[in-house]
Amino acid sequence: MTPDLRVTIAGVEFANPVMTASGCCNYGEELAQVFPLSKLGALVTKSITLKPRLGHPVPRTAETASGMLNAIGLANVGIDAFIKDKIPFLEKQKTKIIVNVAGATINEYVEVSARLADIGRVDILEINISCPNVDEGGLEFGQSPALTEKCIAGVRKVFPRPIIAKLAPNVTDITQIADAAHQGGADAFAVINSLVGTSVDIDTWRPRLTNNRGGLTGPAIKPIALAMVDKVYTKCKLPIIGIGGISTYRDVIEFLLVGATAVQVGTALFVEPDAPVKIVEGLKEYMKTKKLSHINDMIGKVRKYT
Amino acid sequence: MTPDLRVTIAGVEFANPVMTASGCCNYGEELAQVFPLSKLGALVTKSITLKPRLGHPVPRTAETASGMLNAIGLANVGIDAFIKDKIPFLEKQKTKIIVNVAGATINEYVEVSARLADIGRVDILEINISCPNVDEGGLEFGQSPALTEKCIAGVRKVFPRPIIAKLAPNVTDITQIADAAHQGGADAFAVINSLVGTSVDIDTWRPRLTNNRGGLTGPAIKPIALAMVDKVYTKCKLPIIGIGGISTYRDVIEFLLVGATAVQVGTALFVEPDAPVKIVEGLKEYMKTKKLSHINDMIGKVRKYT
Amino acid sequence: MTKPSCEDTTLVRARDLHHGYFSFTFAPYPRVAECHPGSFVHVQLTSTDIYLRRAMSVASVNTRRHELEIIFKVFGRGTAALSRFTTGSKVNILGPLGVGFSKPRSTYHPVLVAGGVGFPPLMFLAQQMIDDGMDPKNIHFFYGGRSERDLVERARIKKMGIRFYPATDDGSLGDKGLVTKSVEKFIKDHHAKERLRLYGCGPEPMLKAVDELGMQYGVAGQISLESPMPCGIGICLGCVVKLRVGGHARVCCEGPVFEIGEVVL
Amino acid sequence: MTKPSCEDTTLVRARDLHHGYFSFTFAPYPRVAECHPGSFVHVQLTSTDIYLRRAMSVASVNTRRHELEIIFKVFGRGTAALSRFTTGSKVNILGPLGVGFSKPRSTYHPVLVAGGVGFPPLMFLAQQMIDDGMDPKNIHFFYGGRSERDLVERARIKKMGIRFYPATDDGSLGDKGLVTKSVEKFIKDHHAKERLRLYGCGPEPMLKAVDELGMQYGVAGQISLESPMPCGIGICLGCVVKLRVGGHARVCCEGPVFEIGEVVL
Ligand SMILES: Cc1cc2nc3c(=O)[nH]c(=O)nc-3n(C[C@H](O)[C@H](O)[C@H](O)COP(=O)(O)OP(=O)(O)OC[C@H]3O[C@@H](n4cnc5c(N)ncnc54)[C@H](O)[C@@H]3O)c2cc1C
Ligand SMILES: Cc1cc2nc3c(=O)[nH]c(=O)nc-3n(C[C@H](O)[C@H](O)[C@H](O)COP(=O)(O)OP(=O)(O)OC[C@H]3O[C@@H](n4cnc5c(N)ncnc54)[C@H](O)[C@@H]3O)c2cc1C
Ligand SMILES: Cc1cc2nc3c(=O)[nH]c(=O)nc-3n(C[C@H](O)[C@H](O)[C@H](O)COP(=O)(O)O)c2cc1C
Ligand SMILES: Cc1cc2nc3c(=O)[nH]c(=O)nc-3n(C[C@H](O)[C@H](O)[C@H](O)COP(=O)(O)O)c2cc1C
Ligand code: FES
Ligand code: FES
């Protein structure tokens, strides 16, 4: 009996729980050269904004212990070019398409989302209220329950299909933000985006990023991400997509056990672009060995000490 | 010309900016077997509470990518045994002595601090309002500006020498907590304590810590710690002791450049117990090469992009 | 307490003992003379992507050649990384650590109970007892494992001339069943006639059984424990065990060797 | 665009070229035939404690023996870790990546300008031009470095029979001063008579000078750029450069080779 890897979030069924993380797979074209995207549960695009953005000057990435910092600065082609140049490619892919949306104002989020509402092939929106690399708002939305609710509610009005709220880890209590997003009409949470970090070159005394700071990602943050998924799963009521430092199927199982229904793979794609394929294979093998018939048999099943 | 490594915080002069971090050197006796403690700027003791504590059951540590989780649970001998059994040893050490204080209630902090006020050899108190491993308060103090101020103000009344507030990183805006501690009468900030994290054993489906979660420390968190020191240095007014993932003199220089006056070495002591000695040597060499006469020539001197 | 120090040393001999077991010899290690049976060293792995050191019991020393031997079994990431070191690799060793076994007077009949990868410190203990003048015939070495392949270095142990009692779960070698079953039978048969001393090192269930046997039959002795050990020198408090009397003890400092009946297992 | 793939390969030959330079040959690498001068591979270092891959230009290939050579200089942690790999080590290589140099027609006189560790792709380019039938005497190889010791593999380059012009800052070999000074003199002397093509690879200031020379004297050509490269395959957007026209380009995908005059340096 081959294990069943399908999961359902907000009525959308995914072939497996493994997605690519926003900003780590561009619009999918490059990864499609490495493996057929049908191997993915879903592809999540780079954050799309109203206008095209070049992002911050290089250096805008830096390596750290078991991770990296980035301050790409939401570089993207903008909604017009996205619809014109990228959607035709995405429409042909045999996987679910999640478009990540970002903005400097609530209006921008709503406008971009409204444009995407017309494109049936966009299965889900992921609202990035948590990018630490833009000055004009990004982080602040995700750090304020009121703004979070308002932003999600705005998008909710114009987008008829499911909405994922991507939460910031840089907060005192992530469940407050999660509840606000729920209140605003979100259907699921993505937990977590990157953590604010920095690094300095001790030869030049310059920050290693022209933005002076960036987002920390990779295996280094996995324990933090797991604790946040655990907390949201315990206290909040929507399905969770776990993100942070996942590079093997073993990492995925940890996320499932603490309550994630699906996961996203980010930085690991830079080291092993075919990581999602290996992860799906690994999950299958693990489930066979453990005699688990369905992914659901693991979700939230961590045996906590009492 | 040998470089001058002395730094002064709240009127106390330290031979160099390198201290051991609380909970990573017990009460100093074991490290004294490895190197003379006079090599340190200061020794910071394990958190002391009113009553002795055994802490959480093992496993209470777990390894992670470039770091570790711990949920020791403030195991310590309690204030009575500390004064009776540990102070005599500490009195003989030729380094500054910083005693870290923790408690479940503000009263407990104040009582422990009052007892330590009588012991002249205790140069400074470090108030741990940020330990993520106790249920009864710890973290919550450090996450609330009001409680932080009240706690520090309570200690301020009974302790006549300098007070360091050790801040929690698990907050939306660390500068709010810092300002509250300042308001309460703190003389300096220690930034940061560990980040909440967890890890699950995928064979047993058990958390790797009996406490279900713990504090993440080690090189993995360095970029986060640096960003927090940078933020506090930019917005707040007291001297900063930088902590988080320091294992070499290069790490220390990064912390100095973003604004730390001194630093503490924690988890690295587990891997290289003589790390502080090597770090001080490395700092001297670096300063010679860079022709810097004084540590102050580096503090806050990062050349940010504008 | 011996003062621990970090020493750069070289892997001079790597023997594959098969079935996942390896013997690594490091030299020159300046502190061999201070290593006792039950002592352990903390081996640095940061040249791989592993952050914390791994504790390894001393399996033997050659004081003249300043050689230190450890024997390990590939279990998880740490030991897997260790096993990939090749001869000539520089390895940093923190040691010598811990309080080892106390040797019995020569009138005793020591009963050594090893489970799986717990045998190295007991092999070291047997060797030192012989070196100290004990009659090898009085040393009883019980060695248990799942099956024959788990009992490595048998020839070497037998060569010491001691009495050797293998036991395997599947009966492929020696007694079939848990090694402690064989030990119990031995104690029953001998403890009235001879002054026995129990020494145990192996997995926790085995140690628990040894501990209980000792208490039940009134045979004194010691067991060597394991615990997750971030620092190995007593500064992290991560490795504690509960004592029957007197709270916690650190396995790395007060142990790893404890008296039978001392610890809550 | 060639489809990149991750391939496990073995370090079969490690040559210490001295002064911090190493030549590593990997085999079997199944995709040698798809490696072009200017192509690079992304070398995994996770068996050490380094998380991201490191980009390395292809220095040569042996298609028959499926060998791939890279040449690198120890610069920071990444290349230091790489240099510690020993023959027989398994190394994962992601490649082949990037858009390489376009070879000139045989009527041109290519002028190759290498700075320090920028020489490997140009050496590969020279070799392929010769293999394609170009007269070695028409290939001009300028090679600059701080001093003689920085100009490694000279014998190998000269053996190709091409014209070789070393230059060192300290005058210890060839012209004294920046290599681009020598190049400028050469262009001045030759660009009226011969159809030159410039090819540059080296540190950014050198590339900037080559770029300016090309534009000033109207000599077309290409330069190969470096940039921090987390992914190497176009998905992270970390490696961009600014184009004079048309916004950003990714060095890993649209480059690393760009036309002279194309990029804002
Ligand atoms: C005193 C002592 C002596 C030992 N002697 C031997 C010996 O002679 N031969 C032998 O084969 N083994 C010995 N061990 C066990 C050895 O140290 C390893 O812990 C064991 O082999 C686990 O293998 P690993 O490191 O490959 O497993 P891993 O999977 O890498 O680690 C196992 C688990 O333990 C955790 N862990 C490992 N090390 C630490 C640490 N230092 N701190 C916190 N958590 C940690 C990891 O996070 C992981 O969860 C000894 C242990 C102790 C305490
Ligand atoms: C297309 C291309 C071809 C190259 N070819 C060669 C060659 O043939 N020979 C050669 O010697 N070198 C080559 N390099 C340079 C090489 O990849 C290393 O970046 C360089 O040698 C730095 O050395 P290091 O890794 O030891 O330095 P480190 O100190 O380890 O890294 C240098 C700095 O760059 C950062 N960094 C390194 N890699 C990355 C990354 N992938 N993403 C983000 N930040 C990073 C580090 O964080 C650090 O700040 C090439 C680079 C590129 C882009
Ligand atoms: C280079 C880079 C760019 C990213 N860009 C975005 C983005 O545009 N929008 C977004 O929501 N998250 C972005 N992220 C965050 C990731 O989607 C993910 O939340 C984070 O990297 C943690 O996962 P990881 O540890 O697996 O990388 C980016 C991350 C990286 C490394
Ligand atoms: C095992 C362990 C125990 C700790 N115990 C305490 C403690 O009792 N009180 C405290 O204020 N901080 C405690 N800390 C936090 C450290 O003092 C320090 O803030 C943290 O480890 C980050 O620094 P590092 O990355 O250098 O370890 C502990 C850390 C570790 C690893
Ligand atoms: S391992 Fe740290 S106290 Fe024992
Ligand atoms: S290195 Fe990632 S896009 Fe070029």
mmCIF file of N, CA, C and O and ligand atoms in Angstrom, chain A residues 61-63 208, chain D residues 40 42 50 52-58 71-80 117 120-121 224-231 251 256, ligand 2:
data_model
loop_
_atom_site.group_PDB
_atom_site.id
_atom_site.type_symbol
_atom_site.label_atom_id
_atom_site.label_comp_id
_atom_site.label_asym_id
_atom_site.label_seq_id
_atom_site.Cartn_x
_atom_site.Cartn_y
_atom_site.Cartn_z
ATOM 1 N N THR A 61 22.790 39.428 -0.145
ATOM 2 C CA THR A 61 22.749 38.160 0.591
ATOM 3 C C THR A 61 24.083 37.999 1.314
ATOM 4 O O THR A 61 25.093 38.555 0.893
ATOM 5 N N ALA A 62 24.072 37.249 2.386
ATOM 6 C CA ALA A 62 25.313 36.927 3.105
ATOM 7 C C ALA A 62 25.119 35.601 3.809
ATOM 8 O O ALA A 62 24.035 35.308 4.308
ATOM 9 N N GLU A 63 26.184 34.854 3.833
ATOM 10 C CA GLU A 63 26.118 33.549 4.486
ATOM 11 C C GLU A 63 26.297 33.710 5.995
ATOM 12 O O GLU A 63 27.044 34.568 6.448
ATOM 13 N N ARG A 208 27.203 43.537 5.977
ATOM 14 C CA ARG A 208 27.351 42.674 4.809
ATOM 15 C C ARG A 208 26.204 42.822 3.828
ATOM 16 O O ARG A 208 26.204 42.190 2.772
ATOM 17 N N PHE D 40 30.325 27.823 -15.162
ATOM 18 C CA PHE D 40 30.820 27.545 -13.821
ATOM 19 C C PHE D 40 30.009 26.420 -13.199
ATOM 20 O O PHE D 40 28.965 26.031 -13.721
ATOM 21 N N HIS D 42 28.740 24.798 -9.218
ATOM 22 C CA HIS D 42 28.471 25.229 -7.851
ATOM 23 C C HIS D 42 28.816 24.042 -6.950
ATOM 24 O O HIS D 42 28.182 23.002 -7.019
ATOM 25 N N ILE D 50 29.918 24.570 6.189
ATOM 26 C CA ILE D 50 29.569 25.724 5.358
ATOM 27 C C ILE D 50 28.287 25.444 4.592
ATOM 28 O O ILE D 50 28.168 24.414 3.930
ATOM 29 N N LEU D 52 26.278 27.329 2.184
ATOM 30 C CA LEU D 52 26.025 27.599 0.760
ATOM 31 C C LEU D 52 27.116 27.006 -0.125
ATOM 32 O O LEU D 52 28.251 26.813 0.299
ATOM 33 N N ARG D 53 26.749 26.749 -1.366
ATOM 34 C CA ARG D 53 27.742 26.284 -2.332
ATOM 35 C C ARG D 53 28.692 27.415 -2.714
ATOM 36 O O ARG D 53 28.418 28.585 -2.440
ATOM 37 N N ARG D 54 29.781 27.059 -3.383
ATOM 38 C CA ARG D 54 30.703 28.060 -3.903
ATOM 39 C C ARG D 54 30.815 27.886 -5.414
ATOM 40 O O ARG D 54 30.950 26.761 -5.898
ATOM 41 N N ALA D 55 30.762 29.018 -6.114
ATOM 42 C CA ALA D 55 30.853 29.008 -7.574
ATOM 43 C C ALA D 55 32.308 28.905 -8.008
ATOM 44 O O ALA D 55 33.163 29.606 -7.470
ATOM 45 N N MET D 56 32.584 28.039 -8.974
ATOM 46 C CA MET D 56 33.935 27.869 -9.495
ATOM 47 C C MET D 56 33.868 27.733 -11.005
ATOM 48 O O MET D 56 33.146 26.878 -11.535
ATOM 49 N N SER D 57 34.633 28.565 -11.692
ATOM 50 C CA SER D 57 34.686 28.491 -13.145
ATOM 51 C C SER D 57 35.306 27.174 -13.571
ATOM 52 O O SER D 57 36.212 26.663 -12.913
ATOM 53 N N VAL D 58 34.841 26.670 -14.685
ATOM 54 C CA VAL D 58 35.457 25.479 -15.250
ATOM 55 C C VAL D 58 36.810 25.880 -15.839
ATOM 56 O O VAL D 58 36.896 26.817 -16.628
ATOM 57 N N ILE D 71 40.124 25.584 -10.672
ATOM 58 C CA ILE D 71 41.319 26.119 -10.021
ATOM 59 C C ILE D 71 40.857 27.236 -9.098
ATOM 60 O O ILE D 71 40.085 28.112 -9.510
ATOM 61 N N PHE D 72 41.273 27.188 -7.865
ATOM 62 C CA PHE D 72 40.817 28.212 -6.938
ATOM 63 C C PHE D 72 41.945 28.667 -6.032
ATOM 64 O O PHE D 72 42.971 27.996 -5.891
ATOM 65 N N LYS D 73 41.715 29.815 -5.450
ATOM 66 C CA LYS D 73 42.663 30.367 -4.495
ATOM 67 C C LYS D 73 41.990 30.411 -3.137
ATOM 68 O O LYS D 73 40.816 30.803 -3.045
ATOM 69 N N VAL D 74 42.704 30.033 -2.100
ATOM 70 C CA VAL D 74 42.128 30.103 -0.760
ATOM 71 C C VAL D 74 41.974 31.566 -0.380
ATOM 72 O O VAL D 74 42.939 32.331 -0.357
ATOM 73 N N PHE D 75 40.720 31.927 -0.126
ATOM 74 C CA PHE D 75 40.400 33.317 0.131
ATOM 75 C C PHE D 75 39.772 33.450 1.511
ATOM 76 O O PHE D 75 40.285 34.112 2.387
ATOM 77 N N GLY D 76 38.660 32.773 1.715
ATOM 78 C CA GLY D 76 37.954 32.840 2.997
ATOM 79 C C GLY D 76 37.651 31.440 3.485
ATOM 80 O O GLY D 76 38.324 30.480 3.149
ATOM 81 N N ARG D 77 36.592 31.318 4.293
ATOM 82 C CA ARG D 77 36.239 30.035 4.897
ATOM 83 C C ARG D 77 35.900 28.988 3.841
ATOM 84 O O ARG D 77 36.255 27.829 3.968
ATOM 85 N N GLY D 78 35.170 29.422 2.810
ATOM 86 C CA GLY D 78 34.684 28.467 1.832
ATOM 87 C C GLY D 78 35.817 27.787 1.093
ATOM 88 O O GLY D 78 35.915 26.547 1.063
ATOM 89 N N THR D 79 36.687 28.577 0.523
ATOM 90 C CA THR D 79 37.776 27.996 -0.237
ATOM 91 C C THR D 79 38.779 27.301 0.680
ATOM 92 O O THR D 79 39.415 26.324 0.271
ATOM 93 N N ALA D 80 38.902 27.761 1.915
ATOM 94 C CA ALA D 80 39.783 27.066 2.856
ATOM 95 C C ALA D 80 39.247 25.661 3.118
ATOM 96 O O ALA D 80 39.997 24.680 3.110
ATOM 97 N N VAL D 117 43.064 35.053 -9.801
ATOM 98 C CA VAL D 117 42.354 33.787 -9.918
ATOM 99 C C VAL D 117 41.298 33.832 -11.034
ATOM 100 O O VAL D 117 40.514 32.900 -11.199
ATOM 101 N N PRO D 120 41.499 30.937 -14.852
ATOM 102 C CA PRO D 120 41.075 29.606 -15.332
ATOM 103 C C PRO D 120 40.099 29.611 -16.510
ATOM 104 O O PRO D 120 40.330 28.897 -17.493
ATOM 105 N N PRO D 121 39.016 30.421 -16.470
ATOM 106 C CA PRO D 121 38.107 30.351 -17.617
ATOM 107 C C PRO D 121 38.758 30.857 -18.911
ATOM 108 O O PRO D 121 38.412 30.396 -20.000
ATOM 109 N N SER D 224 33.751 38.473 -17.612
ATOM 110 C CA SER D 224 33.070 37.522 -16.730
ATOM 111 C C SER D 224 33.046 38.093 -15.323
ATOM 112 O O SER D 224 34.092 38.420 -14.764
ATOM 113 N N LEU D 225 31.844 38.209 -14.762
ATOM 114 C CA LEU D 225 31.684 38.876 -13.466
ATOM 115 C C LEU D 225 31.553 37.893 -12.317
ATOM 116 O O LEU D 225 31.197 36.733 -12.493
ATOM 117 N N GLU D 226 31.818 38.417 -11.109
ATOM 118 C CA GLU D 226 31.527 37.677 -9.889
ATOM 119 C C GLU D 226 30.471 38.421 -9.091
ATOM 120 O O GLU D 226 30.302 39.637 -9.242
ATOM 121 N N SER D 227 29.775 37.683 -8.251
ATOM 122 C CA SER D 227 28.771 38.270 -7.364
ATOM 123 C C SER D 227 28.463 37.213 -6.308
ATOM 124 O O SER D 227 28.631 36.024 -6.573
ATOM 125 N N PRO D 228 28.031 37.616 -5.108
ATOM 126 C CA PRO D 228 27.662 36.577 -4.147
ATOM 127 C C PRO D 228 26.547 35.729 -4.743
ATOM 128 O O PRO D 228 25.551 36.261 -5.206
ATOM 129 N N MET D 229 26.709 34.419 -4.748
ATOM 130 C CA MET D 229 25.783 33.536 -5.463
ATOM 131 C C MET D 229 25.208 32.451 -4.575
ATOM 132 O O MET D 229 25.701 31.329 -4.569
ATOM 133 N N PRO D 230 24.131 32.755 -3.867
ATOM 134 C CA PRO D 230 23.530 31.696 -3.064
ATOM 135 C C PRO D 230 23.087 30.488 -3.892
ATOM 136 O O PRO D 230 23.407 29.356 -3.554
ATOM 137 N N CYS D 231 22.368 30.710 -4.992
ATOM 138 C CA CYS D 231 21.769 29.552 -5.674
ATOM 139 C C CYS D 231 22.480 29.164 -6.968
ATOM 140 O O CYS D 231 22.566 28.000 -7.297
ATOM 141 N N VAL D 251 23.737 37.473 -12.490
ATOM 142 C CA VAL D 251 25.067 37.068 -12.946
ATOM 143 C C VAL D 251 25.096 35.558 -13.212
ATOM 144 O O VAL D 251 25.753 35.091 -14.124
ATOM 145 N N PRO D 256 27.656 34.360 -16.206
ATOM 146 C CA PRO D 256 28.504 35.425 -15.659
ATOM 147 C C PRO D 256 29.194 36.265 -16.728
ATOM 148 O O PRO D 256 29.811 37.264 -16.415
HETATM 149 C C1 LIG E 2 30.770 32.753 -11.562
HETATM 150 C C2 LIG E 2 31.846 32.664 -10.539
HETATM 151 C C3 LIG E 2 32.978 31.939 -10.812
HETATM 152 C C4 LIG E 2 33.991 31.833 -9.881
HETATM 153 N N1 LIG E 2 35.103 31.130 -10.198
HETATM 154 C C5 LIG E 2 36.107 31.024 -9.304
HETATM 155 C C6 LIG E 2 37.282 30.292 -9.634
HETATM 156 O O1 LIG E 2 37.388 29.702 -10.708
HETATM 157 N N2 LIG E 2 38.258 30.227 -8.709
HETATM 158 C C7 LIG E 2 38.148 30.863 -7.492
HETATM 159 O O2 LIG E 2 39.076 30.787 -6.685
HETATM 160 N N3 LIG E 2 37.050 31.564 -7.155
HETATM 161 C C8 LIG E 2 36.020 31.664 -8.030
HETATM 162 N N4 LIG E 2 34.902 32.383 -7.694
HETATM 163 C C9 LIG E 2 34.808 32.960 -6.361
HETATM 164 C C10 LIG E 2 34.407 31.899 -5.319
HETATM 165 O O3 LIG E 2 33.101 31.402 -5.606
HETATM 166 C C11 LIG E 2 34.333 32.417 -3.882
HETATM 167 O O4 LIG E 2 33.241 33.274 -3.702
HETATM 168 C C12 LIG E 2 35.506 33.207 -3.494
HETATM 169 O O5 LIG E 2 36.637 32.438 -3.709
HETATM 170 C C13 LIG E 2 35.394 33.605 -2.027
HETATM 171 O O6 LIG E 2 36.094 32.698 -1.275
HETATM 172 P P1 LIG E 2 35.491 31.971 -0.001
HETATM 173 O O7 LIG E 2 34.253 31.268 -0.338
HETATM 174 O O8 LIG E 2 36.614 31.230 0.581
HETATM 175 O O9 LIG E 2 35.191 33.204 0.938
HETATM 176 P P2 LIG E 2 34.240 33.296 2.171
HETATM 177 O O10 LIG E 2 34.854 34.227 3.114
HETATM 178 O O11 LIG E 2 33.836 31.951 2.646
HETATM 179 O O12 LIG E 2 33.086 34.013 1.470
HETATM 180 C C14 LIG E 2 33.357 35.291 0.999
HETATM 181 C C15 LIG E 2 32.190 36.130 1.271
HETATM 182 O O13 LIG E 2 31.226 35.898 0.307
HETATM 183 C C16 LIG E 2 30.076 35.401 0.905
HETATM 184 N N5 LIG E 2 29.620 34.334 0.098
HETATM 185 C C17 LIG E 2 30.377 33.329 -0.353
HETATM 186 N N6 LIG E 2 29.636 32.548 -1.093
HETATM 187 C C18 LIG E 2 28.411 33.062 -1.074
HETATM 188 C C19 LIG E 2 27.218 32.690 -1.677
HETATM 189 N N7 LIG E 2 27.142 31.602 -2.445
HETATM 190 N N8 LIG E 2 26.126 33.443 -1.458
HETATM 191 C C20 LIG E 2 26.187 34.543 -0.689
HETATM 192 N N9 LIG E 2 27.304 34.950 -0.109
HETATM 193 C C21 LIG E 2 28.390 34.213 -0.310
HETATM 194 C C22 LIG E 2 30.444 34.900 2.240
HETATM 195 O O14 LIG E 2 29.391 35.035 3.145
HETATM 196 C C23 LIG E 2 31.561 35.819 2.579
HETATM 197 O O15 LIG E 2 31.069 37.003 3.067
HETATM 198 C C24 LIG E 2 33.868 32.490 -8.613
HETATM 199 C C25 LIG E 2 32.730 33.211 -8.331
HETATM 200 C C26 LIG E 2 31.722 33.322 -9.262
HETATM 201 C C27 LIG E 2 30.509 34.090 -8.938
#
